[in-house]
Amino acid sequence: VALHPGFAVEGDPGYGKIYTISVEKQPQATPDFDSRRSEDVVMHSVIAEWTADDISAPRFVGSSREIMRFDQGNRFHNVNDLAFGPDNHLYIAIGEDTYDLQASDLGSVYGKILRIDPLGSNSANGKYGIPADNPFVNVENAAPEVYAYGMRNPWRINFDRETGALYAGDVGFNSIEEIDLVEAGKNYGWPRKEGSFLHEFEAIPDVPNEVTGLTIAEQFELTDPILELDRTDTTSVIGGVLYRGQRFPELVGKLVFGSWNNGDIFVGDPKTGSIELLMEKGAVHEYMNKERYVSLNEDLDGEIYLVGGWEIRALFRTPDFNRSGDYDWTDGDAICNAFGSDGSLHDLDGDLKTNINDLNTFLEFANALPGDFDVDGNVDFDDFLVIATHFGTEGLWSQGDANCDG
C-alpha cells in the first residue's frame, strides 16, 4: 500500500488517493504486460488506485480504478512493493517471474524498478503517465516505465527521508542477499552477477579478465550492491530502511534490514559495507507473537516498525544493562543489582555518589521511557513480556524475584 504524498492535502490532485497491489487467480482480463510465459500464467498482479470520499472515515468509502496489470507465470518474484519518491512519482518493485533473462532485457518490465506518474495518462493503456525524464524513454524497444534493471526479486523498497535516496533489498539465488542503492538507468547485474560475485553455483569473485583487463561489472557496466550477506547468514532479505529516528542514536544514517526466512534483523553501514546483527531471530519471533514479519517501515518520526500478518510492532532492542555486548539473562540481574533491597539506587555512574545522576544513567542504559522495554511509547503488559522473554530463563528473574530483594 502507498499513499499519494498529497493524500491529506485538500486541493492536491493526489488528495485521498491510495495505491495497492493485489493478486487475481484465474484472471480473465487482458494484461498490460506479458511475462513471456503465457502457457504458464497462473495469476495476474494488479496495481489499483483508490480515491477516498472522506480520508478521516474509519472505513474506506469511495471509488477505485485499475492502472496496471501484469501476468505472472508463478506465485514467486511478482509485483512486490510500491513507494512514492520525493518527486511524487510512484516506484514499483517487480521480480523477474523466475525467468532470469527478463531482468537484463530493457524490453521487459520484469526484474526491474519501474517509475510512473499515476496521475498522468500518456502510457500505452492511457491509465497512468510516463515521466519524461525516465532513463529509457527514448531507447528503442525499451519499456519506458523502467527506472533501473538487472534485479532478481526486489522485494522491499524504501526512500531515505533526508536525501531521497532509494534502497532496495534484492533476494538472492544461490549465494548472496543484497541491498542496492537504486539510481536511474543502472543495471544491478542479474543474471550475470549475484551481489558482487559472478552468478554461478558458488560465489566466484569478479576478477579482471586476463585478456581485456576488465571485470564483468566493468565490461557490462554493472552496479554492485552497497551491502551484501552470504545466504548461509540470511535468506529473502527484507529492507532496508535508512534510520532517521531518535530512539537509537547509534543507528542514525545506517540501514536496518531483515530476513524473512531467518527472522534476524541486521544493521548495515552503507558507507563502509559493514553489517552487524541487531536482533536475533528468537527475540524477533517472540516479539512478533511467533509470526514472521514481512516488512520494515517507518512512521512520521522516522522510527522503524516490523509488520507481520497480524502484528505491527515498534523496533526495540533489549537494553544491554551490563554493557556486555549481549542481551541476555545477565542483563536482568544487572537491573536487580542496580537497586538495593529497599529500592535505593546504586552508584551506576561511578562517581562514588548515589543521586539523580545514577537514575539518569539507568535510563540511558534502557534507551527508553522508564519501563518501556519494547520501546512502543507505552508502559504496559507487553513490557513485562519483553523482560520475561529475555531475562526469565536464568538468574534472579527466573526464580520469581520480581522485586529484586533476594
Coordinates of C-alpha atoms in Angstrom, one line a residue:
V1 CA 0.0 0.0 0.0
A2 CA 1.3 3.5 -0.8
L3 CA -0.5 6.8 -0.1
H4 CA 0.0 9.6 -2.5
P5 CA 2.1 12.4 -1.0
G6 CA -0.9 14.7 -1.4
F7 CA -3.3 12.3 0.3
A8 CA -4.1 14.6 3.1
V9 CA -3.7 17.9 1.2
E10 CA -7.1 19.3 0.1
G11 CA -7.0 20.6 -3.5
D12 CA -4.0 18.4 -4.3
P13 CA -4.5 16.1 -7.3
G14 CA -3.5 13.2 -5.1
Y15 CA -5.9 14.0 -2.3
G16 CA -7.5 10.9 -0.9
K17 CA -5.6 8.6 -3.3
I18 CA -4.2 5.2 -2.2
Y19 CA -2.3 2.7 -4.4
T20 CA -2.4 -1.1 -3.8
I21 CA -1.0 -4.3 -5.2
S22 CA -3.4 -7.3 -5.4
V23 CA -3.4 -10.8 -7.0
E24 CA -6.0 -12.3 -9.2
K25 CA -6.1 -16.0 -9.6
Q26 CA -7.7 -17.5 -12.8
P27 CA -7.8 -14.0 -14.3
Q28 CA -9.9 -13.2 -17.3
A29 CA -8.8 -9.7 -18.2
T30 CA -6.0 -8.9 -20.7
P31 CA -2.7 -7.9 -19.0
D32 CA -0.8 -4.8 -19.9
F33 CA 2.5 -6.6 -19.5
D34 CA 3.4 -10.1 -20.8
S35 CA 5.8 -12.2 -18.8
R36 CA 6.5 -14.2 -21.9
R37 CA 5.2 -17.3 -20.1
S38 CA 1.7 -17.3 -21.5
E39 CA 1.4 -21.0 -21.3
D40 CA 2.3 -20.9 -17.6
V41 CA 0.2 -17.9 -16.4
V42 CA -1.3 -18.7 -13.0
M43 CA -2.3 -15.2 -11.9
H44 CA -2.2 -11.5 -12.5
S45 CA -0.7 -8.8 -10.3
V46 CA -2.8 -5.7 -10.4
I47 CA -2.0 -2.2 -9.3
A48 CA -5.1 -0.1 -8.5
E49 CA -5.8 3.5 -7.4
W50 CA -8.4 4.1 -4.7
T51 CA -9.9 7.5 -4.0
A52 CA -11.5 8.0 -0.6
D53 CA -14.5 10.3 -0.3
D54 CA -13.6 11.1 3.3
I55 CA -10.0 10.5 4.4
S56 CA -11.0 10.7 8.1
A57 CA -13.6 7.9 7.9
P58 CA -12.7 4.7 9.8
R59 CA -13.6 2.6 6.7
F60 CA -12.9 3.2 3.1
V61 CA -15.8 4.7 1.1
G62 CA -15.0 5.8 -2.4
S63 CA -14.0 4.7 -5.9
S64 CA -11.2 2.7 -7.5
R65 CA -9.7 2.1 -10.9
E66 CA -7.1 -0.3 -12.3
I67 CA -4.0 1.3 -13.6
M68 CA -1.6 -1.6 -14.4
R69 CA -2.0 -5.4 -14.8
F70 CA 0.9 -7.9 -15.1
D71 CA 0.6 -11.6 -15.9
Q72 CA 2.7 -14.0 -13.7
G73 CA 4.0 -17.4 -14.6
N74 CA 4.0 -18.5 -11.0
R75 CA 3.5 -17.2 -7.5
F76 CA 7.1 -16.2 -7.0
H77 CA 9.0 -13.0 -7.8
N78 CA 6.0 -10.9 -8.7
V79 CA 5.0 -7.3 -8.2
N80 CA 6.3 -6.8 -4.7
D81 CA 6.2 -3.2 -3.4
L82 CA 5.2 0.4 -4.1
A83 CA 6.7 3.6 -2.8
F84 CA 6.3 7.3 -3.6
G85 CA 9.6 9.2 -4.2
P86 CA 10.3 12.8 -3.3
D87 CA 9.4 13.6 -6.9
N88 CA 5.8 12.5 -6.3
H89 CA 6.2 9.6 -8.8
L90 CA 5.3 6.0 -7.9
Y91 CA 8.1 3.5 -7.9
I92 CA 7.3 -0.2 -8.4
A93 CA 9.5 -3.2 -7.4
I94 CA 8.9 -6.3 -9.6
G95 CA 10.7 -9.6 -9.7
E96 CA 11.7 -11.4 -12.9
D97 CA 9.0 -14.1 -12.5
T98 CA 11.8 -16.7 -12.1
Y99 CA 12.7 -16.1 -15.8
D100 CA 16.3 -14.9 -15.4
L101 CA 16.8 -13.3 -18.8
Q102 CA 14.0 -10.8 -18.4
A103 CA 15.9 -8.9 -15.7
S104 CA 18.5 -7.6 -18.1
D105 CA 16.1 -7.1 -21.1
L106 CA 15.0 -3.5 -21.3
G107 CA 12.0 -4.6 -23.4
S108 CA 10.6 -6.3 -20.3
V109 CA 9.3 -4.7 -17.1
Y110 CA 10.1 -7.8 -15.1
G111 CA 13.2 -7.8 -12.8
K112 CA 13.1 -4.0 -12.6
I113 CA 12.3 -0.9 -10.6
L114 CA 9.6 1.0 -12.5
R115 CA 8.7 4.7 -12.2
I116 CA 5.4 6.1 -13.3
D117 CA 3.2 9.1 -12.7
P118 CA -0.1 7.6 -11.5
L119 CA -2.0 10.8 -12.2
G120 CA -0.8 11.0 -15.9
S121 CA -2.2 9.4 -19.0
N122 CA 0.5 9.1 -21.7
S123 CA 1.1 5.3 -21.1
A124 CA 0.2 2.7 -23.6
N125 CA -3.1 1.9 -21.8
G126 CA -3.8 5.6 -21.0
K127 CA -4.2 4.9 -17.3
Y128 CA -1.0 6.5 -15.9
G129 CA 1.8 8.7 -17.1
I130 CA 5.4 8.1 -18.2
P131 CA 7.8 10.7 -16.7
A132 CA 9.7 12.4 -19.5
D133 CA 13.0 12.0 -17.6
N134 CA 12.7 8.2 -17.2
P135 CA 16.1 6.9 -18.4
F136 CA 14.9 4.7 -21.2
V137 CA 12.1 6.8 -22.6
N138 CA 13.9 7.4 -25.9
V139 CA 15.6 4.0 -26.2
E140 CA 14.3 1.8 -29.0
N141 CA 12.4 -1.3 -27.9
A142 CA 12.8 -0.4 -24.2
A143 CA 9.8 -0.3 -21.8
P144 CA 9.6 3.4 -20.9
E145 CA 8.4 2.6 -17.4
V146 CA 11.9 1.1 -16.5
Y147 CA 13.9 3.1 -14.0
A148 CA 16.6 0.5 -13.0
Y149 CA 17.1 -3.1 -14.1
G150 CA 19.1 -6.3 -13.6
M151 CA 17.3 -7.4 -10.4
R152 CA 16.2 -10.8 -9.4
N153 CA 13.5 -10.1 -6.9
P154 CA 13.5 -6.7 -5.3
W155 CA 11.1 -7.4 -2.5
R156 CA 11.0 -4.2 -0.5
I157 CA 12.0 -0.6 -1.4
N158 CA 12.3 2.5 0.8
F159 CA 13.4 6.1 0.4
D160 CA 15.7 7.9 2.7
R161 CA 13.5 10.7 4.1
E162 CA 16.5 13.1 4.2
T163 CA 18.4 12.6 1.0
G164 CA 15.7 11.0 -1.2
A165 CA 18.0 8.0 -2.0
L166 CA 16.2 4.8 -2.9
Y167 CA 17.2 1.5 -1.4
A168 CA 16.1 -2.0 -2.5
G169 CA 16.6 -5.4 -0.9
D170 CA 17.1 -7.9 -3.7
V171 CA 16.6 -11.6 -2.9
G172 CA 19.5 -13.8 -3.8
F173 CA 19.5 -17.2 -5.7
N174 CA 22.4 -19.4 -4.5
S175 CA 24.9 -17.3 -2.6
I176 CA 24.2 -13.7 -1.9
E177 CA 21.5 -11.4 -0.5
E178 CA 22.0 -7.8 -1.3
I179 CA 20.9 -4.2 -0.6
D180 CA 21.2 -1.8 -3.6
L181 CA 21.3 1.9 -3.8
V182 CA 18.9 2.3 -6.8
E183 CA 19.8 5.0 -9.3
A184 CA 18.3 5.9 -12.7
G185 CA 19.4 3.8 -15.6
K186 CA 21.7 1.5 -13.5
N187 CA 22.0 -2.3 -14.2
Y188 CA 22.4 -4.3 -11.0
G189 CA 23.8 -7.3 -12.6
W190 CA 21.3 -10.2 -12.5
P191 CA 21.6 -12.8 -14.0
R192 CA 25.3 -12.2 -14.8
K193 CA 26.1 -11.4 -11.2
E194 CA 24.7 -12.2 -7.7
G195 CA 25.7 -9.4 -5.4
S196 CA 29.3 -8.5 -6.2
F197 CA 30.1 -12.1 -7.3
L198 CA 29.6 -13.9 -10.6
H199 CA 26.3 -15.9 -10.8
E200 CA 27.4 -19.5 -10.5
F201 CA 26.5 -22.4 -8.2
E202 CA 29.0 -20.9 -5.8
A203 CA 30.2 -17.3 -5.1
I204 CA 33.0 -16.6 -7.6
P205 CA 34.8 -13.2 -7.3
D206 CA 34.5 -10.9 -10.3
V207 CA 38.2 -10.6 -11.1
P208 CA 39.7 -8.8 -14.2
N209 CA 39.8 -10.8 -17.4
E210 CA 43.4 -11.8 -18.4
V211 CA 42.9 -10.5 -22.0
T212 CA 40.7 -7.4 -21.6
G213 CA 41.8 -6.5 -18.0
L214 CA 38.1 -5.8 -17.2
T215 CA 35.8 -7.3 -14.7
I216 CA 32.4 -8.4 -15.7
A217 CA 31.0 -5.4 -13.9
E218 CA 33.2 -3.1 -15.9
Q219 CA 32.6 -4.8 -19.2
F220 CA 28.9 -4.7 -18.9
E221 CA 28.6 -1.5 -16.8
L222 CA 27.0 -3.3 -13.8
T223 CA 26.5 -1.8 -10.4
D224 CA 27.4 -3.8 -7.3
P225 CA 25.3 -3.7 -4.0
I226 CA 26.2 -1.4 -1.1
L227 CA 25.6 -4.2 1.3
E228 CA 25.6 -8.0 0.9
L229 CA 25.3 -11.1 3.0
D230 CA 26.1 -14.7 2.4
R231 CA 22.9 -16.8 2.2
T232 CA 24.2 -19.0 5.0
D233 CA 23.6 -16.0 7.2
T234 CA 20.2 -15.0 5.9
T235 CA 17.7 -15.6 3.0
S236 CA 14.9 -13.5 1.5
V237 CA 16.2 -10.1 2.5
I238 CA 13.7 -7.5 3.8
G239 CA 14.5 -3.8 3.5
G240 CA 16.2 -1.8 4.2
V241 CA 15.2 1.4 5.9
L242 CA 17.8 4.1 6.5
Y243 CA 17.2 5.1 10.1
R244 CA 16.5 8.7 10.9
G245 CA 14.7 8.4 14.2
Q246 CA 15.7 9.4 17.7
R247 CA 15.3 6.3 19.9
F248 CA 18.6 4.7 18.7
P249 CA 21.2 7.5 18.1
E250 CA 23.8 4.9 17.2
L251 CA 21.7 3.7 14.2
V252 CA 21.2 7.1 12.6
G253 CA 22.4 7.0 9.0
K254 CA 22.5 3.2 8.9
L255 CA 20.3 0.7 7.1
V256 CA 18.1 -1.6 9.1
F257 CA 17.0 -4.7 7.2
G258 CA 15.9 -8.2 7.9
S259 CA 15.4 -11.8 6.8
W260 CA 12.0 -13.4 6.0
N261 CA 13.3 -16.9 6.3
N262 CA 15.6 -16.5 9.3
G263 CA 13.9 -13.7 11.2
D264 CA 17.1 -11.9 12.1
I265 CA 17.4 -8.1 11.9
F266 CA 20.6 -6.5 10.8
V267 CA 22.1 -3.0 10.6
G268 CA 24.4 -2.1 7.8
D269 CA 26.6 0.9 7.2
P270 CA 26.1 2.0 3.6
K271 CA 29.4 3.9 3.6
T272 CA 31.6 1.0 4.7
G273 CA 29.6 -2.1 3.8
S274 CA 29.9 -3.4 7.4
I275 CA 26.9 -5.4 8.8
E276 CA 26.1 -6.3 12.4
L277 CA 23.3 -8.4 13.9
L278 CA 20.8 -6.1 15.6
M279 CA 18.2 -8.6 16.8
E280 CA 18.5 -12.4 16.6
K281 CA 15.6 -14.4 15.3
G282 CA 14.5 -15.9 18.6
A283 CA 13.9 -12.5 20.1
V284 CA 12.1 -11.3 17.0
H285 CA 10.0 -14.4 16.8
E286 CA 8.7 -14.0 20.4
Y287 CA 8.2 -10.2 19.9
M288 CA 6.0 -10.8 16.9
N289 CA 3.9 -13.4 18.7
K290 CA 5.5 -16.2 16.7
E291 CA 4.6 -14.6 13.4
R292 CA 7.1 -13.9 10.6
Y293 CA 7.4 -10.2 9.7
V294 CA 7.2 -9.3 6.1
S295 CA 8.2 -5.7 6.0
L296 CA 10.1 -3.0 7.8
N297 CA 8.7 0.5 7.6
E298 CA 8.9 3.9 9.4
D299 CA 6.5 6.3 11.0
L300 CA 6.4 10.1 10.7
D301 CA 9.1 10.4 13.3
G302 CA 11.5 8.0 11.4
E303 CA 11.0 5.2 13.9
I304 CA 11.0 1.7 12.5
Y305 CA 8.2 -0.8 12.7
L306 CA 8.0 -4.5 12.0
V307 CA 5.0 -5.5 10.0
G308 CA 3.6 -9.1 10.2
G309 CA 0.3 -10.7 9.2
W310 CA -1.4 -9.6 12.4
E311 CA 1.1 -7.5 14.2
I312 CA 2.7 -4.1 13.8
R313 CA 5.4 -3.6 16.4
A314 CA 8.0 -0.9 17.0
L315 CA 11.6 -1.8 16.7
F316 CA 13.2 -2.4 20.1
R317 CA 16.5 -3.5 21.3
T318 CA 16.6 -5.3 24.7
P319 CA 18.6 -3.0 27.0
D320 CA 22.2 -4.1 27.5
F321 CA 22.2 -3.1 31.1
N322 CA 25.6 -4.6 32.0
R323 CA 27.2 -3.4 28.7
S324 CA 28.4 -6.9 27.9
G325 CA 27.6 -6.6 24.2
D326 CA 24.8 -9.2 24.6
Y327 CA 21.2 -9.1 25.6
D328 CA 20.5 -12.0 27.9
W329 CA 19.6 -13.0 31.4
T330 CA 22.7 -11.4 32.9
D331 CA 21.1 -8.0 32.0
G332 CA 18.1 -9.0 34.2
D333 CA 20.5 -9.4 37.1
A334 CA 22.1 -6.1 36.3
I335 CA 18.6 -4.5 36.7
C336 CA 18.3 -6.1 40.1
N337 CA 21.8 -5.2 41.1
A338 CA 21.2 -1.6 40.2
F339 CA 18.9 -1.3 43.2
G340 CA 19.2 -2.1 46.8
S341 CA 16.6 -4.2 48.6
D342 CA 14.9 -1.0 49.8
G343 CA 14.6 0.3 46.2
S344 CA 17.6 2.6 46.6
L345 CA 19.8 3.1 43.5
H346 CA 23.4 2.0 43.4
D347 CA 26.3 4.1 42.1
L348 CA 25.8 3.4 38.4
D349 CA 27.9 6.3 37.0
G350 CA 31.0 5.5 39.1
D351 CA 31.3 9.0 40.7
L352 CA 31.2 7.4 44.2
K353 CA 27.9 9.2 44.9
T354 CA 24.3 7.9 44.8
N355 CA 22.0 10.6 43.4
I356 CA 19.7 11.6 40.5
N357 CA 22.6 11.1 38.0
D358 CA 22.6 7.4 38.7
L359 CA 18.9 7.3 37.7
N360 CA 19.7 9.1 34.5
T361 CA 22.5 6.5 33.8
F362 CA 20.0 3.7 34.4
L363 CA 17.5 5.3 31.9
E364 CA 20.4 5.8 29.4
F365 CA 21.1 2.1 29.6
A366 CA 17.4 1.4 28.7
N367 CA 17.3 3.9 25.9
A368 CA 13.6 4.2 26.5
L369 CA 10.9 5.5 28.8
P370 CA 11.1 4.1 32.3
G371 CA 9.7 0.6 32.0
D372 CA 9.1 0.9 28.3
F373 CA 11.1 -2.2 27.4
D374 CA 9.6 -2.8 24.0
V375 CA 10.0 0.9 23.1
D376 CA 6.5 1.4 21.8
G377 CA 5.9 4.6 23.8
N378 CA 3.7 2.8 26.4
V379 CA 4.4 1.1 29.7
D380 CA 2.1 -1.9 29.8
F381 CA 1.9 -5.7 30.0
D382 CA 3.9 -6.1 26.8
D383 CA 6.9 -4.6 28.6
F384 CA 6.7 -7.4 31.1
L385 CA 6.6 -9.9 28.3
V386 CA 9.9 -8.5 26.9
I387 CA 11.6 -8.8 30.3
A388 CA 10.2 -12.3 30.8
T389 CA 11.3 -13.4 27.3
H390 CA 14.8 -12.1 27.6
F391 CA 15.6 -12.3 31.3
G392 CA 13.4 -15.1 32.6
T393 CA 15.4 -18.2 31.8
E394 CA 18.1 -17.9 34.4
G395 CA 19.2 -15.6 37.2
L396 CA 17.1 -13.8 39.8
W397 CA 14.2 -13.1 37.5
S398 CA 13.7 -16.8 36.7
Q399 CA 13.4 -17.5 40.4
G400 CA 10.4 -15.3 40.7
D401 CA 12.3 -12.5 42.4
A402 CA 10.4 -9.7 40.6
N403 CA 11.2 -7.0 43.2
C404 CA 14.9 -8.0 43.3
D405 CA 15.1 -8.2 47.1
G406 CA 16.8 -11.6 47.0

